[in-house]
XYZ file of N, CA and C in Angstrom:
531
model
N -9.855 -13.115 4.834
C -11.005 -13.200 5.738
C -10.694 -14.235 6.818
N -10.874 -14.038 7.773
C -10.503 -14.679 8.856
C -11.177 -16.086 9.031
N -10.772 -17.036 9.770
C -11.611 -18.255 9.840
C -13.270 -17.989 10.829
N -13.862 -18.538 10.333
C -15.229 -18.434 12.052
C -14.694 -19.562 12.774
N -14.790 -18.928 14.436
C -14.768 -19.721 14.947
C -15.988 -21.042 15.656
N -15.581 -22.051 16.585
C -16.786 -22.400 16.429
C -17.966 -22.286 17.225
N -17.980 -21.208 17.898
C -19.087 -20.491 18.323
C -19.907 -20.085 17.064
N -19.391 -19.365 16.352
C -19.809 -18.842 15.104
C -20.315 -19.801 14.214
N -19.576 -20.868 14.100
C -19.989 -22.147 13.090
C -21.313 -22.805 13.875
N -21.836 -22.717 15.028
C -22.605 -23.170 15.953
C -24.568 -22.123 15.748
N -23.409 -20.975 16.276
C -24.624 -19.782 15.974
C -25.260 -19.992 14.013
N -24.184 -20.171 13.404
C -24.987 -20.590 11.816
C -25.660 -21.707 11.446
N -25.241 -22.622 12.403
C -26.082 -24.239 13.007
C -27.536 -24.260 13.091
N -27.698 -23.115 14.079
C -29.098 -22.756 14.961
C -29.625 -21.661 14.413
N -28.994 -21.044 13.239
C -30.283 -19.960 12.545
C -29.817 -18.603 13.502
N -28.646 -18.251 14.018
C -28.562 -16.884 14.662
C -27.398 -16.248 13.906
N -27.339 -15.263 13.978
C -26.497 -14.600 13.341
C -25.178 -14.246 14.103
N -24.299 -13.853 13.311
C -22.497 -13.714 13.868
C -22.048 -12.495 13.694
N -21.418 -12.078 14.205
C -21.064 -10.848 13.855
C -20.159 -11.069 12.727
N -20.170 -9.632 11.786
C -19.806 -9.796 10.826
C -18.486 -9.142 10.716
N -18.118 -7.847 11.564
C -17.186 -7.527 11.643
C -16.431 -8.092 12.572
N -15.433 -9.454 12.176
C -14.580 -9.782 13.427
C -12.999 -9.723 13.001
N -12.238 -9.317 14.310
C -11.296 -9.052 14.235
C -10.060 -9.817 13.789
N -8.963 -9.592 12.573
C -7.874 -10.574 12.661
C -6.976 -10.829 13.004
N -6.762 -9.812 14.464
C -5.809 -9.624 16.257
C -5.605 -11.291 16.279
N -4.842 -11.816 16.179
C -5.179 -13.260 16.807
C -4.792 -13.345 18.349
N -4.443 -12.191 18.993
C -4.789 -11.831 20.293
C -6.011 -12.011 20.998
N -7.305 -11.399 19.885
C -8.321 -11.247 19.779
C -9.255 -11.984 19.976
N -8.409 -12.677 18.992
C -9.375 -14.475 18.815
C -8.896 -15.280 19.961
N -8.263 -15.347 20.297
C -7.917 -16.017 21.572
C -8.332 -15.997 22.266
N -8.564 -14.261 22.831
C -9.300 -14.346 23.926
C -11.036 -14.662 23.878
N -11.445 -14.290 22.782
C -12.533 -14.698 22.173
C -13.028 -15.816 22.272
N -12.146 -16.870 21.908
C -12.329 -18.311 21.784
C -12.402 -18.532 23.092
N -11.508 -17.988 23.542
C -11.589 -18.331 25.267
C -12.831 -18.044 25.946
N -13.334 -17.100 25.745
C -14.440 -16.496 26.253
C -15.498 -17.559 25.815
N -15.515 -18.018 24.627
C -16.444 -18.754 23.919
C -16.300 -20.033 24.756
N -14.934 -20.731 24.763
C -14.783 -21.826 25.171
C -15.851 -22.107 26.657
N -15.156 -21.648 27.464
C -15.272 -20.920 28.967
C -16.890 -20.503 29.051
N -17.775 -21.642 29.145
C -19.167 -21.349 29.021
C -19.688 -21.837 30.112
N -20.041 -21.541 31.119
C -20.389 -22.234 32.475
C -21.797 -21.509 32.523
N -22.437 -22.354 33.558
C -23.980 -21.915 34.133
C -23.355 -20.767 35.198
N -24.773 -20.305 35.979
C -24.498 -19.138 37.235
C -23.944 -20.251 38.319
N -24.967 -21.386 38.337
C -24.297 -22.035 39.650
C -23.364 -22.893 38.949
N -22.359 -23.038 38.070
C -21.597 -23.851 37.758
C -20.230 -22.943 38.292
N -20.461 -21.463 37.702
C -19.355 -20.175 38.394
C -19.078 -20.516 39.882
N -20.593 -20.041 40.608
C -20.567 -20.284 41.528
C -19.982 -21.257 42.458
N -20.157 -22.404 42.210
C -19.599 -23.520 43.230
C -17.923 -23.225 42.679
N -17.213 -23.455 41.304
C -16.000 -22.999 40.964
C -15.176 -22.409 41.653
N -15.824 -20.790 41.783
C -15.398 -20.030 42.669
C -15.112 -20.464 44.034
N -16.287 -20.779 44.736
C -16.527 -21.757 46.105
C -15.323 -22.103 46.365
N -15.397 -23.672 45.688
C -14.118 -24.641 45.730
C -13.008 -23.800 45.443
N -12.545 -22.981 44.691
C -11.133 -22.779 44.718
C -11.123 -21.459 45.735
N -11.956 -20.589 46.157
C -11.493 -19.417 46.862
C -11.167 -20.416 48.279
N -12.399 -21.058 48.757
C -11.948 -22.688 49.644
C -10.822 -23.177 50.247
N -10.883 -23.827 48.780
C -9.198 -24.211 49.054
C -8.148 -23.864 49.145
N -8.192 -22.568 48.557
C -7.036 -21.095 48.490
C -6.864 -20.784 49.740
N -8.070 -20.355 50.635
C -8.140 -19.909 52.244
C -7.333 -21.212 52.587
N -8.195 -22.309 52.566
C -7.654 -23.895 53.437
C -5.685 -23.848 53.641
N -5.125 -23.337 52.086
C -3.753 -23.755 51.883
C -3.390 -22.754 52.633
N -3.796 -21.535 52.445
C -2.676 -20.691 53.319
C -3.080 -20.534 54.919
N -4.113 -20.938 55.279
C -4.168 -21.453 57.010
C -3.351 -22.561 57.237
N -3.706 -23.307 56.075
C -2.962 -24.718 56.835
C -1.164 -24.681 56.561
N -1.096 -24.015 55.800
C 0.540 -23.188 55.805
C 1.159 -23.052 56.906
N 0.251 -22.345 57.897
C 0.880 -22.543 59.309
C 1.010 -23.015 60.034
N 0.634 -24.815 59.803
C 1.326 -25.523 60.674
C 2.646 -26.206 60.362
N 3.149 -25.472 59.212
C 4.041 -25.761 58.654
C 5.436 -24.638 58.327
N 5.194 -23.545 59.755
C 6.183 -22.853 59.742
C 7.442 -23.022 59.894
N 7.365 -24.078 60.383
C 9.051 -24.843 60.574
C 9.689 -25.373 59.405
N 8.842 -25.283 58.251
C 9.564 -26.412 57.602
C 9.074 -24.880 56.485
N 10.012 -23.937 56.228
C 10.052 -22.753 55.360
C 9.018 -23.599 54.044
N 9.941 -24.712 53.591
C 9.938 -24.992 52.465
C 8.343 -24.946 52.099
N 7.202 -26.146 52.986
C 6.035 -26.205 52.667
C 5.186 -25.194 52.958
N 5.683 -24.860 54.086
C 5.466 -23.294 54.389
C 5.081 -22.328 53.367
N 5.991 -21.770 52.654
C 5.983 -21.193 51.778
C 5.094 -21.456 49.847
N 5.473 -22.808 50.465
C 4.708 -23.322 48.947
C 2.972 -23.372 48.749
N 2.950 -23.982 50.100
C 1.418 -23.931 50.715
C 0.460 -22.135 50.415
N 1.732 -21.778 51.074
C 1.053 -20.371 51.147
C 0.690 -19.430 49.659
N 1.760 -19.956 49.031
C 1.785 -19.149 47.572
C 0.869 -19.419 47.062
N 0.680 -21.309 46.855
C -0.071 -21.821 45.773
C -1.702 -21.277 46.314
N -1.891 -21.480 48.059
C -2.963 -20.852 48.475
C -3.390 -19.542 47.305
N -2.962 -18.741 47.321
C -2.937 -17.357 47.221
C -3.218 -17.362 45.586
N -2.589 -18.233 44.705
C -2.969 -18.361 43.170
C -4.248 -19.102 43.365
N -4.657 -19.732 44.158
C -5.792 -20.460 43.836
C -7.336 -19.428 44.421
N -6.923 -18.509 45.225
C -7.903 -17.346 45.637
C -8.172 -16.650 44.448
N -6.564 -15.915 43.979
C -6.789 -15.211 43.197
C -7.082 -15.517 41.622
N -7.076 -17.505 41.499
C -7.788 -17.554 40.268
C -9.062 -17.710 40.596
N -10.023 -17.599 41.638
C -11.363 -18.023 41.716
C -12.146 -17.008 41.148
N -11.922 -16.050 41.330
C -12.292 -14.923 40.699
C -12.477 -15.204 39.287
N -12.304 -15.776 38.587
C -11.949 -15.770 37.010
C -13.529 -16.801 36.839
N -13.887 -17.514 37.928
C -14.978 -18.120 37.374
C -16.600 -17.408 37.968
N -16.464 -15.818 38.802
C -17.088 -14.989 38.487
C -17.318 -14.230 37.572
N -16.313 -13.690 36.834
C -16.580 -12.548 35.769
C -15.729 -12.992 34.596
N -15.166 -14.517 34.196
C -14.666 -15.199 33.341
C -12.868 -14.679 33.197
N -12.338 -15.321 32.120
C -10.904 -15.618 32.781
C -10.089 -14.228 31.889
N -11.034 -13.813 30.640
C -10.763 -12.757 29.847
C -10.648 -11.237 30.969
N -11.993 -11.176 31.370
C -12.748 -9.957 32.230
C -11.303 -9.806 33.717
N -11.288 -11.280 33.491
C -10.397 -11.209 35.095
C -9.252 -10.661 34.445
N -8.322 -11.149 33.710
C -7.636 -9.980 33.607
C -7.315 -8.890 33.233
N -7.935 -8.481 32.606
C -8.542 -7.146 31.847
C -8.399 -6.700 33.713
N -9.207 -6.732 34.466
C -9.305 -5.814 35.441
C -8.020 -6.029 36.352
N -7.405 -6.953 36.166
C -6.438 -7.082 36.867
C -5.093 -5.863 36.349
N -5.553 -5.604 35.686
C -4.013 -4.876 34.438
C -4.587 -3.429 34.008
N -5.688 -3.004 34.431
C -6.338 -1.977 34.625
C -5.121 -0.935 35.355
N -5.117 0.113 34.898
C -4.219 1.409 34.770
C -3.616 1.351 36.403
N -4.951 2.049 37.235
C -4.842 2.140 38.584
C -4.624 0.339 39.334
N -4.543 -0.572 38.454
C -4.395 -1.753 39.792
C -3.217 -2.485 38.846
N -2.250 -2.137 38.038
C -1.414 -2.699 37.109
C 0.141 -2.839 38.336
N 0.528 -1.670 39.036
C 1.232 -2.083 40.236
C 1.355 -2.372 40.972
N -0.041 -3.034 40.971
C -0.489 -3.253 42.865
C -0.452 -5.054 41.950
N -1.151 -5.132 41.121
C -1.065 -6.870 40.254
C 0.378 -7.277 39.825
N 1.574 -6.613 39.366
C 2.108 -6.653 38.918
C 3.017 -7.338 40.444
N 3.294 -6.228 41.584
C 3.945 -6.451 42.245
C 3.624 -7.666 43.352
N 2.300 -8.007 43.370
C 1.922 -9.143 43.787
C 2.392 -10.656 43.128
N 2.246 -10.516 41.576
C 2.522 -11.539 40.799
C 4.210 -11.599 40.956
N 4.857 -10.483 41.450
C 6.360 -10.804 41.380
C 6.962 -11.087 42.956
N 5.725 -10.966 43.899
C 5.975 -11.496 44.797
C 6.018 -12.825 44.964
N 4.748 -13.640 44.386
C 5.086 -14.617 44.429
C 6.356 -15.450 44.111
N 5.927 -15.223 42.861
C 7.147 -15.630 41.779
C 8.682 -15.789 42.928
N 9.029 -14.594 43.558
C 10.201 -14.462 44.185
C 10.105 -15.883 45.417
N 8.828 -15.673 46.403
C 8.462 -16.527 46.783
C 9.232 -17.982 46.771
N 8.763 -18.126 45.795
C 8.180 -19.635 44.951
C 10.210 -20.183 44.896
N 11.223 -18.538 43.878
C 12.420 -18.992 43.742
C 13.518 -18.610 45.146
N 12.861 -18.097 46.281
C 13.665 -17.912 47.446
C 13.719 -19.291 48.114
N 12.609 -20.191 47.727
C 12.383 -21.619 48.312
C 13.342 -22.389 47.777
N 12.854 -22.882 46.184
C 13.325 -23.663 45.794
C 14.797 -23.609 44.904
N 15.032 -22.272 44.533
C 16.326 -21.458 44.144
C 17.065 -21.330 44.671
N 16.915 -20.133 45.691
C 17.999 -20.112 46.590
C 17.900 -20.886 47.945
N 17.051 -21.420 48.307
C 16.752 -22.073 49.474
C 17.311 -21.721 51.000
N 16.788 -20.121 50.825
C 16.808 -19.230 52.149
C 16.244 -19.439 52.976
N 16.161 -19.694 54.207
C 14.603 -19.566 54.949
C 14.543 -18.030 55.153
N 15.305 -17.182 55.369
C 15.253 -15.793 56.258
C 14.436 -14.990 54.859
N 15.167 -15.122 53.858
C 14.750 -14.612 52.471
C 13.077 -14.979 51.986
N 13.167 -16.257 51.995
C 11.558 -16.720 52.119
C 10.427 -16.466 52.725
N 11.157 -16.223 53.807
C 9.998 -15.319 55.255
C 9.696 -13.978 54.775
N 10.608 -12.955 54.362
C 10.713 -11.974 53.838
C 9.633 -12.086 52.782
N 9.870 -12.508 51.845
C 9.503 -12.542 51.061
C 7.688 -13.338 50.824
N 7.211 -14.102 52.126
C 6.050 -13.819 52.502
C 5.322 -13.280 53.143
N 5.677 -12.038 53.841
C 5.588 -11.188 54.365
C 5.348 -10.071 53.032
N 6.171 -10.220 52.594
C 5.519 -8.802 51.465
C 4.896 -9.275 50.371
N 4.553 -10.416 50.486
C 3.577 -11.364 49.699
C 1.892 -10.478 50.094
N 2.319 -10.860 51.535
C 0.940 -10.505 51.952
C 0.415 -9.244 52.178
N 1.850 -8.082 52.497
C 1.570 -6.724 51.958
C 0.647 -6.641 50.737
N 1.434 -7.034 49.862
C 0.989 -7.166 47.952
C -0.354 -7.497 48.282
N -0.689 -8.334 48.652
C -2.125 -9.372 48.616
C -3.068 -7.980 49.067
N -2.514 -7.090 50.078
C -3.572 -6.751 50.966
C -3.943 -5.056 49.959
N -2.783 -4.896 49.192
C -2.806 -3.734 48.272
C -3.746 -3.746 46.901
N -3.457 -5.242 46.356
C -3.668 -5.490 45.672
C -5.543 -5.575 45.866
N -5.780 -6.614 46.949
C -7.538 -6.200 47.052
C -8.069 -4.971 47.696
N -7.207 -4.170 47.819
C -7.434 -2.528 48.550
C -7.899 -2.017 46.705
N -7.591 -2.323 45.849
C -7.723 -1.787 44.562
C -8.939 -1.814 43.753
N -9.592 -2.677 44.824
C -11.113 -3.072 44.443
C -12.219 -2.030 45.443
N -11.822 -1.348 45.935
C -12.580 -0.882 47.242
C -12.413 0.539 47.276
N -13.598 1.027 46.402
C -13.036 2.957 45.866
C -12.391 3.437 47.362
N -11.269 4.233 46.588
C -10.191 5.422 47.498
C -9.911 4.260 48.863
N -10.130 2.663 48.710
C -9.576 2.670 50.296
C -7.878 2.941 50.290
N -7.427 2.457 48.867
C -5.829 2.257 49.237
C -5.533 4.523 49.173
N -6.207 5.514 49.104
C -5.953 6.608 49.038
C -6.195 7.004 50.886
N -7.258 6.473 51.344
C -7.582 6.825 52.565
C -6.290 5.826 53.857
N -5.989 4.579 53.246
C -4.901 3.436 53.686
C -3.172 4.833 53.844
N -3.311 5.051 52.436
C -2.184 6.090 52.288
C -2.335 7.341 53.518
N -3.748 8.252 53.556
C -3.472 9.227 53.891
C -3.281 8.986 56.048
N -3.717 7.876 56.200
C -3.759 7.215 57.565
C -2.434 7.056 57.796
N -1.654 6.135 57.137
C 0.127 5.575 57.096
C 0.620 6.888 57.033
N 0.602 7.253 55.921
C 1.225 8.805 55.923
C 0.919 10.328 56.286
N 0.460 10.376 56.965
C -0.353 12.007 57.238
C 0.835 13.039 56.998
N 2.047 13.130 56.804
C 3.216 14.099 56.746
C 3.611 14.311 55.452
N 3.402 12.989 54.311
C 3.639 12.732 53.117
C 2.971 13.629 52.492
N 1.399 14.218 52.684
C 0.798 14.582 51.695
C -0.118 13.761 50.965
N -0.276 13.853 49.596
C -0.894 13.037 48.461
C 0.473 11.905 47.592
N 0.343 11.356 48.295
C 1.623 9.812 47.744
C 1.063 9.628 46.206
N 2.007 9.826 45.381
C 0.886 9.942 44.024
C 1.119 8.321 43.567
N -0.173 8.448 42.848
C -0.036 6.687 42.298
C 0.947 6.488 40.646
N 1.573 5.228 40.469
C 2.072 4.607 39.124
C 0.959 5.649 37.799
N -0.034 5.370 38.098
C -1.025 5.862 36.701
C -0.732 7.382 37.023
N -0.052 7.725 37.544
C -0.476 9.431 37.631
C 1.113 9.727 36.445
N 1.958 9.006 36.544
C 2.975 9.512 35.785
C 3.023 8.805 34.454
N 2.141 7.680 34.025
C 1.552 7.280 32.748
C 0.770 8.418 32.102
């Protein structure tokens, strides 16, 4: 029998009941606990979100006064871009956020964003390209712009049929899953 956690030890505190069927995924519980942990008010989300979508915008504007110098350039801009895309997590919590992030239809559009960075991050400080780095924020921001097209029914299908009118129906990653 699995341990309760202490949400559960809390809810038996106060006279409410627990569910009785819980899972022994310790995947499960993790995210669970997390979920549990991760207890904020509406306006506690709120301002969260605020401040980091904020400061996310702030880093990657202010990125550009720092085109000369690839290095901050680039770092500015990335870390910008993780700090947007974690604000989200203190709207619909950090479980929900990725659950939708890894969702069938937005798993290549997240995937290839997260490996943009990543490349990003080692064209800087790895190989320490500038030409490669540029590149490589440039299709940062492709990614970025695909990636929130995935939230916005059929825009990335109508995005496709605009770019491509000769192509046809460009089929998506989930169509051959």
């Amino acid at each position: 029998m699995p341990q309760p956690t202490v949400a559960d030890r809390m809810k038996l505190m106060i006279g409410m009941e627990t569910s009785a069927a819980t899972t022994s995924d310790p995947i499960s519980d993790f995210f669970s606990d997390l979920d549990d942990f991760v207890t904020l008010s509406k306006e506690q989300r709120l301002y969260g979100f605020l401040y980091c979508v904020g400061l996310g915008i702030t880093l990657s504007i202010l990125s550009s006064l720092f085109i000369f110098n690839y290095e901050a350039f680039a770092f500015f801009y990335t870390f910008g871009n993780v700090l947007s895309l974690g604000s989200t997590a203190f709207l619909v919590g950090p479980v929900q956020q990725l659950k939708n992030m890894f969702t069938l239809h937005r798993l290549a559009a997240t995937l290839m964003y997260l490996l943009l960075m990543a490349l990003t991050l080692y064209a800087v400080f790895g190989v320490g390209n500038p030409v490669l780095c540029l590149i490589c924020v440039m299709m940062q921001s492709v990614a970025l712009s695909w990636y929130c097209l995935s939230y916005i029914p059929y825009a990335r299908k109508i995005i496709k049929r605009c770019l491509f009118p000769c192509c046809g129906d460009v089929p998506e990653v989930s169509d051959f899953l």
